[in-house]
Amino acid sequence: MKNHIIPAMVKDERLIAKRRQQIVDGAVQLFIKKGFHKTTTREIARKCNMSIGTMYEYIQNKEDILYLVCDYIHCKMEKKIRRVIAEQDSGMESLVKGFRQLLKVMDEMRSYVLLIYQETKSLPKARMKFVLQNEENITAIFEHILEKGIQDGTINLEPQSVKLMAHNIMVIGQMWTFRYWSLGRFYTIQEYTEQQLNLLISQLIRNRSTSLNSIESDVDFA
Amino acid sequence: MKNHIIPAMVKDERLIAKRRQQIVDGAVQLFIKKGFHKTTTREIARKCNMSIGTMYEYIQNKEDILYLVCDYIHCKMEKKIRRVIAEQDSGMESLVKGFRQLLKVMDEMRSYVLLIYQETKSLPKARMKFVLQNEENITAIFEHILEKGIQDGTINLEPQSVKLMAHNIMVIGQMWTFRYWSLGRFYTIQEYTEQQLNLLISQLIRNRSTSLNSIESDVDFA
Amino acid sequence: MKNHIIPAMVKDERLIAKRRQQIVDGAVQLFIKKGFHKTTTREIARKCNMSIGTMYEYIQNKEDILYLVCDYIHCKMEKKIRRVIAEQDSGMESLVKGFRQLLKVMDEMRSYVLLIYQETKSLPKARMKFVLQNEENITAIFEHILEKGIQDGTINLEPQSVKLMAHNIMVIGQMWTFRYWSLGRFYTIQEYTEQQLNLLISQLIRNRSTSLNSIESDVDFA
Amino acid sequence: MKNHIIPAMVKDERLIAKRRQQIVDGAVQLFIKKGFHKTTTREIARKCNMSIGTMYEYIQNKEDILYLVCDYIHCKMEKKIRRVIAEQDSGMESLVKGFRQLLKVMDEMRSYVLLIYQETKSLPKARMKFVLQNEENITAIFEHILEKGIQDGTINLEPQSVKLMAHNIMVIGQMWTFRYWSLGRFYTIQEYTEQQLNLLISQLIRNRSTSLNSIESDVDFA
DNA sequence: CATGAATGAGTATTCATTCAT
DNA sequence: GATGAATGAATACTCATTCAT
């Protein structure tokens, strides 16, 4: 977390972290249910069992809370995704594992991701940069995987398209959250995942003789 | 336009259409610059050279304006895209033309699309439905193209993936608007279009012997 | 009617009277249902099938409408009450007939009277005077009856109390409208009338040997 | 006071009572001078040396203020009237004392009572019920007195007319406020009181041999 | 460090009235 | 005479933020 950017009235770093987590936990629920603008600071304070006065000891304004929330969500996502990436795996193996995990996370955190997605714009320019940067960090995971795959020969992709492909992968994940209102009517998350994976692979191999099934899914959708 | 849904205090239908266009024209600019929430009704009225009183003769509340704006944008997009689709073209031809046009439109209307994207959630539930429906109408254009291509044999895609692929296409278009902050640093719209097109085609043909170049681009990016 | 006080943009006196009656008819219903303040001029115009523009040709402002309404109600009440007063009757006979008629009218026009009662204060000072004067005119009917009764010996009352008694009688009538929420639970209008009449008479006779029953009620409560 | 019904944003009960009194004190004056509808919340806040924000911490909407005012007035009236009623007095004695005190209070609080009278209808239904209930509580005082008088033989009244008579007494009091524009021209409050008392007594005794003068007035009109 | 009462600028919306057609 | 679109002052209420205790 880069919370350090947000100044607090209180010194005790340990306390700051604890209280901010409290704030984030309370705020997320409210933001998801009502949106950032329609949630009042009073509500947030009440939700996290804090007086408004106390809350303002740990933040400077309402937007700070949104920032903390976005940051928290991104960190959690990133951690969850990195967990399945192993050094020893080939590029393609990592890709498949990473992709499946990405979609698993997107499904689990659907409303959270949607939140970031819809409210980021409410952040002041400077803060927005940081949030977008977080996003780009996650995108970078897939860039690295693709590059590794190109080098070890398991992935076939022109270097100039690496960035683009990484973005595409991220967006395939995100669209499950922001187009769920339509996609959810036609596909389960498993179906969605495997079909998108098939389409994705078809872009990354020279010929489709390589079977996906050779790479076992160690992602189980709860 | 389904504006008819919004009741007006004024009877003259001609006038209603005219004034509402005035309102939309003024509001879009402000919404794009400041966002829906931070734009005041007074500002909107001033921008479109109307008194607030007059404005409220043609709408019922601020959200109506947002709805009118979203509706207007979607209609414009749909019209522009349909323009390049010709009956006599093969599925694949239509797809390529449609895709290129989609991206051209997305680039031209970048901030407009972004607006819809970020503010749709501010609409009341009922109104949101309509906006999402509009979106789905555009997606349906590509569904039809894909189906046509499957039938005439120019496109290779499993039927169950048609809907998914149509969504993917739409999202490839939209992501140019909402990830422009990153994509715009690495690609021009032409580069973006052609690379995405290449990736797309690779998913829709049995073998890559068919060259894209055979389908000339009649889309010029102004 | 002293409508003449209210200037109109239109000349034709016949038309003025007709249109103003139209306005009054529409307005009364609305005022009764929603009160003066919560009724809009637009609603009134719509209710009486007139454009607002036209309506304003016959009045100068919203308060004028209230005035017209009050005036109309008072005139109607006065006419109805005077109808049962006959020259040849004794004072006491007139009193009983007048009283019973007063209560009949109050019951029939309950919501109308209540309206005057609650909204008179919304009139500008000058207009209020006129309305109160109308009220006093009706009160004066009973003053005259009481004086006649004193002179012909059928009513026993000190001259200094005549005015007071006339007011009391009016108020007995009015309270049926503004305390109906309570009185209506315990008494029918007939019970209310006869009990109040009994009490009233007991104040106006030297000894109670005179029976009320000798004066027949020619008022039938529909 | 049943203020507890009105929720406040502030917790300290002591403070709530104090601030609400402040609000009532400021509001009454304005309501009396301009009426409820023509008084703005800003004016009220200014009058009671509070920011609007602060004021709204203690009420929920403008109507709440009106309710508080009505409640306050009724409570004050009731207390003042009850003060002169003594256990050991006979029914008739209580009645005379109570009646004189009622009129004294009505005179002192003339504009306050008039206010309740004219603005109660501006309250939302539920609140209006409470106010009317308060009114009925005061009326009940006189009901009890009348019943006592009937039992101890000092008052002669048919049981079925008790409720009616109690209402009549209340209305005799109230009419001094809402017909003061006319009554005030002819009677002082003392004259009004004694004449009405005489008329009242004439309804409540079998023969008029009993002299009122035997019951001394301990009400002095300041 | 914690509290929560105080603040007041800011906003959507209404509605009586006018006046050009 | 009739119409109804245009006007904009006026108003109730909210809510992020502060600061004395």
mmCIF file of C-alpha atoms in Angstrom, chain A residues 24-191:
data_model
loop_
_atom_site.group_PDB
_atom_site.id
_atom_site.type_symbol
_atom_site.label_atom_id
_atom_site.label_comp_id
_atom_site.label_asym_id
_atom_site.label_seq_id
_atom_site.Cartn_x
_atom_site.Cartn_y
_atom_site.Cartn_z
ATOM 1 C CA VAL A 24 -11.915 0.830 4.167
ATOM 2 C CA ASP A 25 -13.927 -2.140 5.400
ATOM 3 C CA GLY A 26 -16.878 0.038 6.257
ATOM 4 C CA ALA A 27 -16.684 2.231 3.192
ATOM 5 C CA VAL A 28 -16.427 -0.531 0.582
ATOM 6 C CA GLN A 29 -19.785 -1.975 1.486
ATOM 7 C CA LEU A 30 -21.456 1.399 1.332
ATOM 8 C CA PHE A 31 -19.760 2.440 -1.889
ATOM 9 C CA ILE A 32 -20.799 -0.789 -3.542
ATOM 10 C CA LYS A 33 -24.384 -0.447 -2.398
ATOM 11 C CA LYS A 34 -24.913 3.252 -2.991
ATOM 12 C CA GLY A 35 -22.013 4.571 -4.965
ATOM 13 C CA PHE A 36 -19.398 7.027 -3.814
ATOM 14 C CA HIS A 37 -21.400 10.201 -4.250
ATOM 15 C CA LYS A 38 -24.484 8.992 -2.478
ATOM 16 C CA THR A 39 -22.552 7.718 0.514
ATOM 17 C CA THR A 40 -22.051 10.313 3.221
ATOM 18 C CA THR A 41 -19.059 10.580 5.496
ATOM 19 C CA ARG A 42 -21.405 10.272 8.420
ATOM 20 C CA GLU A 43 -22.609 6.918 7.153
ATOM 21 C CA ILE A 44 -19.088 5.690 6.683
ATOM 22 C CA ALA A 45 -18.083 6.739 10.166
ATOM 23 C CA ARG A 46 -21.125 5.029 11.639
ATOM 24 C CA LYS A 47 -20.494 1.850 9.634
ATOM 25 C CA CYS A 48 -16.975 1.526 10.920
ATOM 26 C CA ASN A 49 -17.827 2.379 14.510
ATOM 27 C CA MET A 50 -15.926 5.581 14.599
ATOM 28 C CA SER A 51 -16.910 9.160 15.227
ATOM 29 C CA ILE A 52 -16.568 11.446 12.248
ATOM 30 C CA GLY A 53 -14.020 13.380 14.207
ATOM 31 C CA THR A 54 -11.898 10.302 14.676
ATOM 32 C CA MET A 55 -12.251 9.322 11.064
ATOM 33 C CA TYR A 56 -10.961 12.691 9.967
ATOM 34 C CA GLU A 57 -7.873 12.146 12.112
ATOM 35 C CA TYR A 58 -6.832 9.487 9.617
ATOM 36 C CA ILE A 59 -7.883 11.017 6.332
ATOM 37 C CA GLN A 60 -8.030 14.477 4.894
ATOM 38 C CA ASN A 61 -11.192 14.314 2.866
ATOM 39 C CA LYS A 62 -13.811 11.995 1.496
ATOM 40 C CA GLU A 63 -11.858 11.316 -1.667
ATOM 41 C CA ASP A 64 -9.056 9.918 0.432
ATOM 42 C CA ILE A 65 -11.398 7.174 1.502
ATOM 43 C CA LEU A 66 -12.180 6.316 -2.084
ATOM 44 C CA TYR A 67 -8.500 6.215 -2.783
ATOM 45 C CA LEU A 68 -7.820 3.919 0.156
ATOM 46 C CA VAL A 69 -10.591 1.658 -1.021
ATOM 47 C CA CYS A 70 -9.303 1.489 -4.589
ATOM 48 C CA ASP A 71 -5.817 0.890 -3.400
ATOM 49 C CA TYR A 72 -6.950 -1.867 -1.079
ATOM 50 C CA ILE A 73 -8.875 -3.622 -3.804
ATOM 51 C CA HIS A 74 -6.033 -3.458 -6.291
ATOM 52 C CA CYS A 75 -3.524 -4.772 -3.784
ATOM 53 C CA LYS A 76 -5.758 -7.665 -2.926
ATOM 54 C CA MET A 77 -6.279 -8.485 -6.584
ATOM 55 C CA GLU A 78 -2.613 -8.309 -7.382
ATOM 56 C CA LYS A 79 -1.671 -10.523 -4.493
ATOM 57 C CA LYS A 80 -4.241 -13.133 -5.436
ATOM 58 C CA ILE A 81 -3.056 -13.240 -9.017
ATOM 59 C CA ARG A 82 0.647 -13.374 -8.257
ATOM 60 C CA ARG A 83 0.015 -16.311 -5.965
ATOM 61 C CA VAL A 84 -0.446 -18.726 -8.878
ATOM 62 C CA ILE A 85 2.512 -17.574 -10.924
ATOM 63 C CA ALA A 86 5.504 -19.843 -10.460
ATOM 64 C CA GLU A 87 9.078 -19.177 -11.627
ATOM 65 C CA GLN A 88 9.524 -22.635 -13.066
ATOM 66 C CA ASP A 89 6.437 -22.621 -15.256
ATOM 67 C CA SER A 90 6.703 -21.945 -18.955
ATOM 68 C CA GLY A 91 5.226 -18.724 -20.341
ATOM 69 C CA MET A 92 2.197 -20.494 -21.720
ATOM 70 C CA GLU A 93 1.653 -22.381 -18.500
ATOM 71 C CA SER A 94 1.831 -19.182 -16.509
ATOM 72 C CA LEU A 95 -0.497 -17.494 -18.921
ATOM 73 C CA VAL A 96 -3.158 -20.109 -18.630
ATOM 74 C CA LYS A 97 -2.855 -20.285 -14.860
ATOM 75 C CA GLY A 98 -2.731 -16.508 -14.568
ATOM 76 C CA PHE A 99 -5.673 -16.031 -16.872
ATOM 77 C CA ARG A 100 -7.850 -18.500 -15.055
ATOM 78 C CA GLN A 101 -6.913 -16.978 -11.735
ATOM 79 C CA LEU A 102 -7.605 -13.491 -13.083
ATOM 80 C CA LEU A 103 -11.111 -14.505 -13.990
ATOM 81 C CA LYS A 104 -11.635 -16.294 -10.729
ATOM 82 C CA VAL A 105 -10.635 -13.155 -8.884
ATOM 83 C CA MET A 106 -12.778 -10.967 -11.117
ATOM 84 C CA ASP A 107 -15.755 -13.124 -10.353
ATOM 85 C CA GLU A 108 -15.107 -13.201 -6.628
ATOM 86 C CA MET A 109 -14.490 -9.494 -6.440
ATOM 87 C CA ARG A 110 -16.990 -8.542 -9.064
ATOM 88 C CA SER A 111 -18.674 -5.715 -7.239
ATOM 89 C CA TYR A 112 -15.358 -4.442 -5.927
ATOM 90 C CA VAL A 113 -13.812 -4.252 -9.361
ATOM 91 C CA LEU A 114 -16.935 -2.626 -10.713
ATOM 92 C CA LEU A 115 -16.634 -0.047 -7.988
ATOM 93 C CA ILE A 116 -13.114 0.910 -8.960
ATOM 94 C CA TYR A 117 -14.211 0.962 -12.479
ATOM 95 C CA GLN A 118 -17.097 3.358 -11.954
ATOM 96 C CA GLU A 119 -15.714 5.643 -9.318
ATOM 97 C CA THR A 120 -12.061 6.113 -10.214
ATOM 98 C CA LYS A 121 -13.057 9.181 -12.154
ATOM 99 C CA SER A 122 -14.281 10.787 -8.919
ATOM 100 C CA LEU A 123 -10.729 10.943 -7.659
ATOM 101 C CA PRO A 124 -8.665 14.084 -8.009
ATOM 102 C CA LYS A 125 -6.231 13.859 -10.923
ATOM 103 C CA ALA A 126 -3.192 13.111 -8.801
ATOM 104 C CA ARG A 127 -4.848 10.285 -6.931
ATOM 105 C CA MET A 128 -6.305 8.856 -10.094
ATOM 106 C CA LYS A 129 -2.778 8.493 -11.481
ATOM 107 C CA PHE A 130 -1.843 6.267 -8.587
ATOM 108 C CA VAL A 131 -4.868 4.081 -9.025
ATOM 109 C CA LEU A 132 -4.241 3.717 -12.741
ATOM 110 C CA GLN A 133 -0.667 2.890 -11.919
ATOM 111 C CA ASN A 134 -1.845 0.074 -9.682
ATOM 112 C CA GLU A 135 -3.907 -1.197 -12.527
ATOM 113 C CA GLU A 136 -0.931 -1.049 -14.825
ATOM 114 C CA ASN A 137 1.104 -3.048 -12.331
ATOM 115 C CA ILE A 138 -1.347 -5.881 -12.631
ATOM 116 C CA THR A 139 -1.339 -5.555 -16.383
ATOM 117 C CA ALA A 140 2.448 -5.780 -16.234
ATOM 118 C CA ILE A 141 2.210 -9.246 -14.720
ATOM 119 C CA PHE A 142 0.726 -10.456 -17.959
ATOM 120 C CA GLU A 143 3.203 -8.492 -20.041
ATOM 121 C CA HIS A 144 6.000 -10.344 -18.311
ATOM 122 C CA ILE A 145 4.311 -13.662 -18.793
ATOM 123 C CA LEU A 146 3.844 -12.995 -22.482
ATOM 124 C CA GLU A 147 7.465 -11.941 -22.864
ATOM 125 C CA LYS A 148 8.620 -15.045 -21.076
ATOM 126 C CA GLY A 149 6.447 -17.156 -23.356
ATOM 127 C CA ILE A 150 7.856 -15.503 -26.451
ATOM 128 C CA GLN A 151 11.380 -16.167 -25.233
ATOM 129 C CA ASP A 152 10.812 -19.773 -24.217
ATOM 130 C CA GLY A 153 8.888 -20.349 -27.459
ATOM 131 C CA THR A 154 5.602 -21.399 -25.897
ATOM 132 C CA ILE A 155 3.837 -18.252 -27.027
ATOM 133 C CA ASN A 156 3.705 -16.834 -30.529
ATOM 134 C CA LEU A 157 3.201 -13.091 -30.539
ATOM 135 C CA GLU A 158 4.786 -10.136 -32.247
ATOM 136 C CA PRO A 159 6.716 -8.070 -29.677
ATOM 137 C CA GLN A 160 4.856 -4.897 -30.615
ATOM 138 C CA SER A 161 1.609 -6.534 -29.612
ATOM 139 C CA VAL A 162 2.694 -7.631 -26.160
ATOM 140 C CA LYS A 163 1.414 -4.535 -24.404
ATOM 141 C CA LEU A 164 -1.804 -4.692 -26.352
ATOM 142 C CA MET A 165 -2.351 -8.331 -25.564
ATOM 143 C CA ALA A 166 -1.740 -7.756 -21.885
ATOM 144 C CA HIS A 167 -4.354 -5.024 -21.935
ATOM 145 C CA ASN A 168 -6.727 -7.287 -23.784
ATOM 146 C CA ILE A 169 -6.339 -9.937 -21.141
ATOM 147 C CA MET A 170 -7.067 -7.472 -18.372
ATOM 148 C CA VAL A 171 -10.098 -6.203 -20.198
ATOM 149 C CA ILE A 172 -11.415 -9.709 -20.746
ATOM 150 C CA GLY A 173 -11.266 -10.010 -17.012
ATOM 151 C CA GLN A 174 -12.858 -6.662 -16.298
ATOM 152 C CA MET A 175 -15.637 -7.057 -18.788
ATOM 153 C CA TRP A 176 -16.910 -9.930 -16.740
ATOM 154 C CA THR A 177 -17.673 -7.325 -14.084
ATOM 155 C CA PHE A 178 -19.009 -4.467 -16.123
ATOM 156 C CA ARG A 179 -20.903 -6.473 -18.690
ATOM 157 C CA TYR A 180 -22.084 -9.065 -16.263
ATOM 158 C CA TRP A 181 -25.635 -7.751 -16.676
ATOM 159 C CA SER A 182 -25.516 -9.281 -20.177
ATOM 160 C CA LEU A 183 -22.828 -11.953 -20.086
ATOM 161 C CA GLY A 184 -24.184 -13.434 -16.888
ATOM 162 C CA ARG A 185 -27.368 -14.299 -18.686
ATOM 163 C CA PHE A 186 -25.574 -16.522 -21.181
ATOM 164 C CA TYR A 187 -22.463 -17.881 -19.525
ATOM 165 C CA THR A 188 -21.327 -19.188 -16.177
ATOM 166 C CA ILE A 189 -17.948 -17.942 -15.054
ATOM 167 C CA GLN A 190 -16.458 -21.324 -15.979
ATOM 168 C CA GLU A 191 -17.902 -21.273 -19.470
#
